[in-house]
Coordinates of C-alpha atoms in Angstrom, one line a residue:
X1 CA -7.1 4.0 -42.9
X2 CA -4.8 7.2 -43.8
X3 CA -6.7 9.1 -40.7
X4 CA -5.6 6.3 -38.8
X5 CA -2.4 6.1 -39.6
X6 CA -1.8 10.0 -39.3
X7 CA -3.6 9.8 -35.6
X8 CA -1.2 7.4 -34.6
X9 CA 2.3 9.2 -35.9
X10 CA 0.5 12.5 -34.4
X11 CA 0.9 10.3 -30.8
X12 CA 3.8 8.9 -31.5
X13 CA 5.3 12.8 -32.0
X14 CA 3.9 14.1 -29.1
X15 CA 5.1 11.4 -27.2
X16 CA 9.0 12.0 -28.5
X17 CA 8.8 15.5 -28.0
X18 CA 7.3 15.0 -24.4
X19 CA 10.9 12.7 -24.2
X20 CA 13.6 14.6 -25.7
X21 CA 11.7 18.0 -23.9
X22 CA 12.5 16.2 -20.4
X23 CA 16.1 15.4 -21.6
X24 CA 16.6 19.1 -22.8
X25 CA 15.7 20.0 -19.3
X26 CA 18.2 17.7 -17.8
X27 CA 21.3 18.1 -20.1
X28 CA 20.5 21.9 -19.1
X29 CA 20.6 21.2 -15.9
X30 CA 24.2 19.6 -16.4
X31 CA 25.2 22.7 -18.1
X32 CA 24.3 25.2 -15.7
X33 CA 25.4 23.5 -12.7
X34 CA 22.4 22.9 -11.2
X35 CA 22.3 19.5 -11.7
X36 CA 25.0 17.2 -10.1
X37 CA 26.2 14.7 -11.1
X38 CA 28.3 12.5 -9.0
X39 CA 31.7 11.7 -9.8
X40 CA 33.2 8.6 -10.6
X41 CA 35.5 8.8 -7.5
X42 CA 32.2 8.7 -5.0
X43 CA 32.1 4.8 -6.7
X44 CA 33.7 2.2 -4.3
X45 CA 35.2 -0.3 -6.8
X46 CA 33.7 -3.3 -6.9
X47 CA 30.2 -1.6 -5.7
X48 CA 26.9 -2.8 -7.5
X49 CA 25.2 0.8 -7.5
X50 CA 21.5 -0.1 -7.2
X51 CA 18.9 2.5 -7.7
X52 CA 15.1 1.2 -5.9
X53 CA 12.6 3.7 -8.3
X54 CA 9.4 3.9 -8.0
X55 CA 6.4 4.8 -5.3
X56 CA 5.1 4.1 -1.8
X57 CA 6.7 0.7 -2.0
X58 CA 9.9 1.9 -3.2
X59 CA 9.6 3.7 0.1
X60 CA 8.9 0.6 3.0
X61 CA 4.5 1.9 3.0
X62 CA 3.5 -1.4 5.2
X63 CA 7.0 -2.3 6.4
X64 CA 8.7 1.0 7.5
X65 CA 11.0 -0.8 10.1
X66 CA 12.7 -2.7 7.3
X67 CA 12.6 0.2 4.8
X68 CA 10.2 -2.3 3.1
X69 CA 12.3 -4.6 0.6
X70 CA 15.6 -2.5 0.5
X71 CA 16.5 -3.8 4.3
X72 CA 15.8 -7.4 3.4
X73 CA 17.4 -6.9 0.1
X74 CA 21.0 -5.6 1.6
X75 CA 20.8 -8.6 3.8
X76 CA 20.2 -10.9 1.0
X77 CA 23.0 -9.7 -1.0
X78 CA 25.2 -9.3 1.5
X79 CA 25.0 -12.7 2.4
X80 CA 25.8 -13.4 -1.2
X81 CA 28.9 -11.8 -1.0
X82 CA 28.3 -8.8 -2.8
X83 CA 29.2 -5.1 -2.2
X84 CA 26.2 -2.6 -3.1
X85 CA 25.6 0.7 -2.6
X86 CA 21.5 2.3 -2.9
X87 CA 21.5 5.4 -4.8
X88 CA 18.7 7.6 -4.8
X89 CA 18.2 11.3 -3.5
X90 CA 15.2 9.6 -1.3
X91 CA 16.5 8.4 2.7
X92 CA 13.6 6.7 4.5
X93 CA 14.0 3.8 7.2
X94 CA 15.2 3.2 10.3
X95 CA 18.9 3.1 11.5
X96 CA 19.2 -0.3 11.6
X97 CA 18.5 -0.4 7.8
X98 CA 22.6 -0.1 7.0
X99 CA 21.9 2.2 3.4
X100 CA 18.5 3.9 2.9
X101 CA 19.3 5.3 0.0
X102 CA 16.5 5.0 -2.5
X103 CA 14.3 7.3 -5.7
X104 CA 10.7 6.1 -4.4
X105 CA 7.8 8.6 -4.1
X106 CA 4.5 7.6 -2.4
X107 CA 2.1 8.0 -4.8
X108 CA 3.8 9.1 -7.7
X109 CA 2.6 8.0 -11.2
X110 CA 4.4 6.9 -14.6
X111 CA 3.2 10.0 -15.6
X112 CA 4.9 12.1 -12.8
X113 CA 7.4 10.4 -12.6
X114 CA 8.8 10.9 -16.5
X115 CA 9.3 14.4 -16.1
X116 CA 11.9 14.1 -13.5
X117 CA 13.6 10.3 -14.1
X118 CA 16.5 12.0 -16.7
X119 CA 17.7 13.7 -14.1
X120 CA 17.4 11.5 -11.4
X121 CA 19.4 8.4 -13.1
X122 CA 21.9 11.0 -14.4
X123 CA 22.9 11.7 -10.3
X124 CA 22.5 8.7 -9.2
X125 CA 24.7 6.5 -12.0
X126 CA 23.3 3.2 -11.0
X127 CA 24.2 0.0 -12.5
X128 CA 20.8 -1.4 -11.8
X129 CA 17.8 0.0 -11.9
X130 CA 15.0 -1.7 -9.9
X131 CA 11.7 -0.4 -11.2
X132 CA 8.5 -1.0 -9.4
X133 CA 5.7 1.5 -11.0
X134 CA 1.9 1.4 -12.4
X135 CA -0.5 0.9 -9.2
X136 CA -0.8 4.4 -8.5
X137 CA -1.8 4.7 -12.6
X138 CA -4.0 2.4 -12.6
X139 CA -5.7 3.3 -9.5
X140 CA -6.4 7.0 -10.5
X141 CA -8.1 5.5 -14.0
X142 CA -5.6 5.2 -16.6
X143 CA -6.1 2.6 -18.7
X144 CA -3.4 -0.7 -19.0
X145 CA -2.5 0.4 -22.3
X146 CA -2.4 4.3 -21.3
X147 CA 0.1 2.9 -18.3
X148 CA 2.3 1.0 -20.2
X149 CA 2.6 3.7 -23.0
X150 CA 3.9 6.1 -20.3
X151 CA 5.7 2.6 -18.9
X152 CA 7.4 2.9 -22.2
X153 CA 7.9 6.6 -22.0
X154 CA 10.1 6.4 -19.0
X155 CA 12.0 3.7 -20.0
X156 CA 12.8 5.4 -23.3
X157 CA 14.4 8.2 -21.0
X158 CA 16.2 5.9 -18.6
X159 CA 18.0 4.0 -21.8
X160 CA 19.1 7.4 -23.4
X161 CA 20.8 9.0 -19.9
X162 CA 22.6 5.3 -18.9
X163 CA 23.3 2.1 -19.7
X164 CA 22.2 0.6 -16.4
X165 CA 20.8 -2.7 -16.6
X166 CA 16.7 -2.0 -15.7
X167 CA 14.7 -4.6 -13.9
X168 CA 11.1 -3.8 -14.5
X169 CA 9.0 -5.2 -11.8
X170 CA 5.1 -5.9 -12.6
X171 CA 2.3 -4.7 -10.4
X172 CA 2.6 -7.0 -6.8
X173 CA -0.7 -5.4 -5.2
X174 CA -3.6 -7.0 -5.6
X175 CA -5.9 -4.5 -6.9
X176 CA -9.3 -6.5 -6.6
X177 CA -11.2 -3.7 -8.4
X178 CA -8.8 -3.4 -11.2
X179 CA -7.9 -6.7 -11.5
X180 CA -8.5 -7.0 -15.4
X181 CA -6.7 -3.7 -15.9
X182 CA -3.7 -5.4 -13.7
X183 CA -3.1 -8.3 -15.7
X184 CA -3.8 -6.5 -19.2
X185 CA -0.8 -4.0 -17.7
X186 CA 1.3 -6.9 -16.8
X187 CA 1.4 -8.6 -20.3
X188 CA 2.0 -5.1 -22.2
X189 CA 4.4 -4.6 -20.0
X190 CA 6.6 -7.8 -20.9
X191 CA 6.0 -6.7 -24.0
X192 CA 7.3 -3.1 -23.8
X193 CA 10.1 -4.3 -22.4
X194 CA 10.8 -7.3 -25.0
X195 CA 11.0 -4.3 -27.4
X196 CA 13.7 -2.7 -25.6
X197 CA 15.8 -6.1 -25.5
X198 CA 15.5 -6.6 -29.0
X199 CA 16.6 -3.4 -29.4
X200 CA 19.9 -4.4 -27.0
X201 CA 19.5 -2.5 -24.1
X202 CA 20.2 -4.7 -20.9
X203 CA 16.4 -5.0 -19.5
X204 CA 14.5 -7.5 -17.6
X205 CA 10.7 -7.8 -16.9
X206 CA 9.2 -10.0 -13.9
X207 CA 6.0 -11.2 -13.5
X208 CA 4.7 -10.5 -10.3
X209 CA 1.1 -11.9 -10.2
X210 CA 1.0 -14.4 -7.5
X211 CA 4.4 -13.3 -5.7
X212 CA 2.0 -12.4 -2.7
X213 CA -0.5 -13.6 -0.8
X214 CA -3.5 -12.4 1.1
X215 CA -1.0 -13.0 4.5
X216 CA 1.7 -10.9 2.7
X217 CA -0.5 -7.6 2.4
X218 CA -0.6 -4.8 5.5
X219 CA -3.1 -2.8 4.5
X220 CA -5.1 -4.1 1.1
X221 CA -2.5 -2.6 -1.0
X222 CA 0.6 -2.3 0.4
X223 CA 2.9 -5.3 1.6
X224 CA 3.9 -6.0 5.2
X225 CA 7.5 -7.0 6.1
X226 CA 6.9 -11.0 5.4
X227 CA 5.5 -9.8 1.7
X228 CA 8.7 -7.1 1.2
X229 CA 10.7 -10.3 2.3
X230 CA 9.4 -12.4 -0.6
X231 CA 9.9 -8.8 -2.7
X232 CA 13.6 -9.1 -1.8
X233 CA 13.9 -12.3 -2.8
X234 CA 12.6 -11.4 -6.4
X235 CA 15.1 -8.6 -6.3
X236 CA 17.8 -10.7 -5.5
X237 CA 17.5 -13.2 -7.8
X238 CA 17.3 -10.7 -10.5
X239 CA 20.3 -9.0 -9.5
X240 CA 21.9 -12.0 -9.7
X241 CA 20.5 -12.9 -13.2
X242 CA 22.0 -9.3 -14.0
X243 CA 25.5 -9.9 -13.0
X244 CA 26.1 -13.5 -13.7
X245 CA 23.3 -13.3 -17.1
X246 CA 24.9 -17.4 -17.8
X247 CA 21.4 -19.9 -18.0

């Protein structure tokens, strides 16, 4: 039992020194210039700042003429009134997407994506994250409980950068072949992010199992504009549970 024990503080180190080694590199980054960040004149008052993270999704893969969700999703909200600006270092969609402003990378993993996240939420500022990541982990063999460990990992380093509000979106592809995997991921997730609430940071998870259907996929993974539609709609409504939190 003591080997046990020890095995498991010995992860639980690495794992923080993998953290606070990423933060090191950002707050460096600050310090010698060569990471920006924006100042708070570039924010329009009364602006929702909304950063879309995550991969190919993130990006429009299976929709490009609506940017995927983040063109239905400025519609959306626009029609509920509200003034947001996408943040992001990422610009992907067509013209007639108004802001295509977005932090997706096609076929980026929780694991590459922690090195880098400090310093992208530390340009961007959002006030809401929208976090959509895990397929590509699972997909290249990590386990559910390896992918919502480094789930955890990058929303340790998100929470100690910015008090954004983060909406953690579970996986929305199908994933026939790793359809065990997929759910175990999804219910560790809402619990890795349960732990983060009760520990008072301003997090939400959603469930996404059953948001699609076999009509709403483009390719077998990826969705096509009807499915990013009904993606938008899960966006919006947590946005809106975000600013207006009341039951």
């Amino acid at each position: 039992m003591r080997d046990g024990r020890a095995t498991v503080g010995r992860i639980w180190f690495g794992r923080a020194v993998l953290v606070l080694a990423c933060l090191a590199t950002v707050l460096a980054g600050v310090r010698s210039g060569t990471v920006t960040v924006q100042r708070s004149a570039d924010a329009v008052p009364g602006t929702v700042r909304i950063m879309p993270l995550g991969a190919s999704s993130t990006v429009g893969k299976g929709s490009p003429r609506t940017a995927g969700y983040r063109g239905p999703l400025q519609e959306l909200l626009a029609r509920d009134g509200l003034s947001v600006d996408l943040v992001g270092s990422r610009r992907d969609g067509p013209a007639s997407v108004p802001d295509r402003d977005h932090e997706g990378r096609s076929g980026t993993t929780l694991a590459q994506m922690l090195p880098r996240v400090a310093e992208w939420v530390v340009r961007a500022r959002p006030d809401v994250v929208l976090l959509h990541s895990g397929t590509n982990d699972l997909q290249k063999g990590a386990s559910a409980a390896e992918a919502a460990r480094r789930l955890e990992d990058v929303l340790e380093t998100i929470v100690s950068v910015s008090d954004a509000h983060v909406v953690v979106a579970g996986v929305w592809a199908p994933l026939p072949g790793d359809g065990r995997d997929r759910e175990e991921f999804e219910r560790l997730s809402a619990l890795v992010v349960a732990g983060f609430r009760e520990r008072g940071h301003q997090m939400r998870f959603v469930d996404a199992t059953g948001l699609l259907t076999p009509q709403d996929i483009a390719d077998g993974l990826h969705p096509n504009a009807a499915g990013y539609r009904r993606i938008a709609g899960m966006w919006e409504r947590e946005i809106l549970g975000v600013l207006d939190p009341r039951p």
